[in-house]
Amino acid sequence: MEPAKNLQLDFLYFMRLTRGLEDRIDNLLKQGKVVGGFFRSLGQEATAVGSAFALDKKLGDIVSPLTRDLGAMLVMGAKPREVFAQYLARGSSPSHGRDQNLHFTDLDRGFIGTISPLGALVAVMNGVVLAARMQGKKTVGMVYIGDGATSTGAFHEAANFASVQNLPLVIIAENNGYAYSTPTTRQMRILNLADRAKAYGLPSEIVDGNDVLAVYKSAQRAVARAREGGGPTLIEAKTFRMRGHAAHDNQSYVPKELLDQWRKRDPIDSFERFLRNEQVADGSEIEEVKTKVEALLADDLAWAESQPAPRPEDAAGGVYGGEFERALTS
Ligand SMILES: Cc1ncc(C[n+]2csc(CCOP(=O)(O)OP(=O)(O)O)c2C)c(N)n1
């Protein structure tokens, strides 16, 4: 059975919000206003949005997204204005201008921000869900990992630990074809990331990562299994990174034909087509989603641009368990 119409329109809303937000950050970058790099999720929005929608915030579910999973953070409740302020390094951004992009956490809203050492977050999330289980909670964790990161030692240790401990964890392994400039075929001798799960006795599924409904349904199954004590699942989402690793990378190493092929499978275009063809929503309802997204992004960007730069005297605050902060304010 398909999810209710409202939910399907929410999927569209959050995919559009992700794309619109990233389009604007791209513009800000070109205007020289972004501090640091810009890693976007163009083409991968359905994986992040569809999977996060399978979680239940009321039960304390938690995600740890990577740079391609802005959509999951938005679904959990991160605000576009916070993301703009992060990239613009404003003093009132969640990281107070000390760090950029998606490196911010809010446990109350259920997200642990991106960290750079790839693979390590699977172990962190093991700890999060193990602790929750010891406290008698029904929390499920969802951790995102790229194809390249599934080749780290950290990933293999953590996947094994999750399986042995039967932890309530869903691993979303995003196979987007490349780890920076390395194609998946140059870093593993197996066809599917899902094959890696077998080594640890983990159930796995392979899903079309550009099909938001398929991702949602697959994640729902995995979340239900985890919630009922059935342990972790690895979901391989097959998708494609439609831009370079970050904005500075022109992805000249990606064959043009491959990009053309995946462009035809754009997750937002194809979902809008599906909504129309299946008569879930008509053109004006789809347009309404766009208008709502545009209005929110315009407001939030104006807010973020009006925010002050960080104060120099705050640079050392929050670095060593608040010691410097206390010293500065006392
Ligand atoms: C342990 C570790 N090794 C290397 C890096 C440098 N690095 C950052 S992103 C990246 C590529 C990641 O590729 P993948 O996991 O496939 O994710 P994608 O960027 O394709 O979404 C690398 C090698 C890192 N951050 N952490």
PDB file of N, CA and C in Angstrom, residues 19 21-38 40 42 87-88 243 246-250 301 305:
ATOM      1  N   ARG A  19      16.958  20.472  -2.186  1.00  0.00           N
ATOM      2  CA  ARG A  19      17.550  20.941  -3.441  1.00  0.00           C
ATOM      3  C   ARG A  19      17.590  22.468  -3.502  1.00  0.00           C
ATOM      4  N   LEU A  21      17.582  24.586  -1.034  1.00  0.00           N
ATOM      5  CA  LEU A  21      18.545  25.087  -0.058  1.00  0.00           C
ATOM      6  C   LEU A  21      19.960  24.967  -0.624  1.00  0.00           C
ATOM      7  N   GLU A  22      20.258  23.818  -1.202  1.00  0.00           N
ATOM      8  CA  GLU A  22      21.606  23.626  -1.751  1.00  0.00           C
ATOM      9  C   GLU A  22      21.847  24.504  -2.987  1.00  0.00           C
ATOM     10  N   ASP A  23      20.819  24.725  -3.794  1.00  0.00           N
ATOM     11  CA  ASP A  23      20.985  25.632  -4.947  1.00  0.00           C
ATOM     12  C   ASP A  23      21.387  27.024  -4.460  1.00  0.00           C
ATOM     13  N   ARG A  24      20.737  27.459  -3.380  1.00  0.00           N
ATOM     14  CA  ARG A  24      21.046  28.799  -2.867  1.00  0.00           C
ATOM     15  C   ARG A  24      22.450  28.862  -2.267  1.00  0.00           C
ATOM     16  N   ILE A  25      22.829  27.781  -1.588  1.00  0.00           N
ATOM     17  CA  ILE A  25      24.193  27.776  -1.018  1.00  0.00           C
ATOM     18  C   ILE A  25      25.214  27.829  -2.161  1.00  0.00           C
ATOM     19  N   ASP A  26      24.899  27.136  -3.241  1.00  0.00           N
ATOM     20  CA  ASP A  26      25.766  27.163  -4.422  1.00  0.00           C
ATOM     21  C   ASP A  26      25.917  28.602  -4.933  1.00  0.00           C
ATOM     22  N   ASN A  27      24.809  29.326  -4.971  1.00  0.00           N
ATOM     23  CA  ASN A  27      24.875  30.730  -5.402  1.00  0.00           C
ATOM     24  C   ASN A  27      25.711  31.563  -4.438  1.00  0.00           C
ATOM     25  N   LEU A  28      25.504  31.334  -3.145  1.00  0.00           N
ATOM     26  CA  LEU A  28      26.265  32.094  -2.139  1.00  0.00           C
ATOM     27  C   LEU A  28      27.763  31.821  -2.300  1.00  0.00           C
ATOM     28  N   LEU A  29      28.068  30.572  -2.613  1.00  0.00           N
ATOM     29  CA  LEU A  29      29.472  30.184  -2.810  1.00  0.00           C
ATOM     30  C   LEU A  29      30.055  30.978  -3.981  1.00  0.00           C
ATOM     31  N   LYS A  30      29.281  31.044  -5.067  1.00  0.00           N
ATOM     32  CA  LYS A  30      29.773  31.764  -6.250  1.00  0.00           C
ATOM     33  C   LYS A  30      29.905  33.259  -5.969  1.00  0.00           C
ATOM     34  N   GLN A  31      29.132  33.754  -5.017  1.00  0.00           N
ATOM     35  CA  GLN A  31      29.245  35.173  -4.635  1.00  0.00           C
ATOM     36  C   GLN A  31      30.391  35.395  -3.642  1.00  0.00           C
ATOM     37  N   GLY A  32      31.088  34.316  -3.316  1.00  0.00           N
ATOM     38  CA  GLY A  32      32.220  34.434  -2.387  1.00  0.00           C
ATOM     39  C   GLY A  32      31.802  34.577  -0.932  1.00  0.00           C
ATOM     40  N   LYS A  33      30.566  34.208  -0.616  1.00  0.00           N
ATOM     41  CA  LYS A  33      30.083  34.431   0.753  1.00  0.00           C
ATOM     42  C   LYS A  33      30.206  33.216   1.661  1.00  0.00           C
ATOM     43  N   VAL A  34      30.456  32.044   1.063  1.00  0.00           N
ATOM     44  CA  VAL A  34      30.514  30.826   1.879  1.00  0.00           C
ATOM     45  C   VAL A  34      31.929  30.652   2.427  1.00  0.00           C
ATOM     46  N   VAL A  35      31.984  30.365   3.729  1.00  0.00           N
ATOM     47  CA  VAL A  35      33.285  30.114   4.346  1.00  0.00           C
ATOM     48  C   VAL A  35      33.504  28.601   4.327  1.00  0.00           C
ATOM     49  N   GLY A  36      34.559  28.159   3.665  1.00  0.00           N
ATOM     50  CA  GLY A  36      34.830  26.713   3.601  1.00  0.00           C
ATOM     51  C   GLY A  36      34.254  26.092   2.342  1.00  0.00           C
ATOM     52  N   GLY A  37      34.220  24.775   2.296  1.00  0.00           N
ATOM     53  CA  GLY A  37      33.773  24.056   1.099  1.00  0.00           C
ATOM     54  C   GLY A  37      32.269  23.834   1.078  1.00  0.00           C
ATOM     55  N   PHE A  38      31.807  23.340  -0.051  1.00  0.00           N
ATOM     56  CA  PHE A  38      30.378  23.028  -0.163  1.00  0.00           C
ATOM     57  C   PHE A  38      30.193  21.659  -0.800  1.00  0.00           C
ATOM     58  N   ARG A  40      27.465  18.919  -1.805  1.00  0.00           N
ATOM     59  CA  ARG A  40      26.014  18.843  -1.940  1.00  0.00           C
ATOM     60  C   ARG A  40      25.514  17.443  -2.268  1.00  0.00           C
ATOM     61  N   LEU A  42      23.063  16.689  -4.619  1.00  0.00           N
ATOM     62  CA  LEU A  42      22.268  16.694  -5.845  1.00  0.00           C
ATOM     63  C   LEU A  42      22.119  15.279  -6.416  1.00  0.00           C
ATOM     64  N   TYR A  87      26.811  27.838   6.781  1.00  0.00           N
ATOM     65  CA  TYR A  87      27.678  28.036   5.619  1.00  0.00           C
ATOM     66  C   TYR A  87      28.226  29.457   5.549  1.00  0.00           C
ATOM     67  N   LEU A  88      27.456  30.408   6.076  1.00  0.00           N
ATOM     68  CA  LEU A  88      27.917  31.798   6.069  1.00  0.00           C
ATOM     69  C   LEU A  88      28.776  32.091   7.298  1.00  0.00           C
ATOM     70  N   ARG A 243      27.174  15.802  -8.758  1.00  0.00           N
ATOM     71  CA  ARG A 243      28.211  16.840  -8.786  1.00  0.00           C
ATOM     72  C   ARG A 243      29.517  16.224  -8.325  1.00  0.00           C
ATOM     73  N   ALA A 246      32.979  17.935  -3.971  1.00  0.00           N
ATOM     74  CA  ALA A 246      32.552  19.229  -3.415  1.00  0.00           C
ATOM     75  C   ALA A 246      32.595  20.233  -4.559  1.00  0.00           C
ATOM     76  N   ALA A 247      32.215  21.467  -4.246  1.00  0.00           N
ATOM     77  CA  ALA A 247      32.061  22.449  -5.326  1.00  0.00           C
ATOM     78  C   ALA A 247      33.358  22.719  -6.094  1.00  0.00           C
ATOM     79  N   HIS A 248      34.486  22.468  -5.449  1.00  0.00           N
ATOM     80  CA  HIS A 248      35.765  22.741  -6.120  1.00  0.00           C
ATOM     81  C   HIS A 248      36.121  21.663  -7.149  1.00  0.00           C
ATOM     82  N   ASP A 249      35.367  20.577  -7.183  1.00  0.00           N
ATOM     83  CA  ASP A 249      35.711  19.408  -8.004  1.00  0.00           C
ATOM     84  C   ASP A 249      34.777  19.355  -9.206  1.00  0.00           C
ATOM     85  N   ASN A 250      35.333  19.483 -10.420  1.00  0.00           N
ATOM     86  CA  ASN A 250      34.467  19.532 -11.614  1.00  0.00           C
ATOM     87  C   ASN A 250      34.103  18.133 -12.137  1.00  0.00           C
ATOM     88  N   LEU A 301      16.994  32.736   4.219  1.00  0.00           N
ATOM     89  CA  LEU A 301      18.259  33.275   3.721  1.00  0.00           C
ATOM     90  C   LEU A 301      18.403  34.744   4.141  1.00  0.00           C
ATOM     91  N   GLU A 305      21.511  36.099   6.329  1.00  0.00           N
ATOM     92  CA  GLU A 305      22.416  37.149   5.840  1.00  0.00           C
ATOM     93  C   GLU A 305      22.428  38.363   6.767  1.00  0.00           C
TER      94      GLU A 305
END
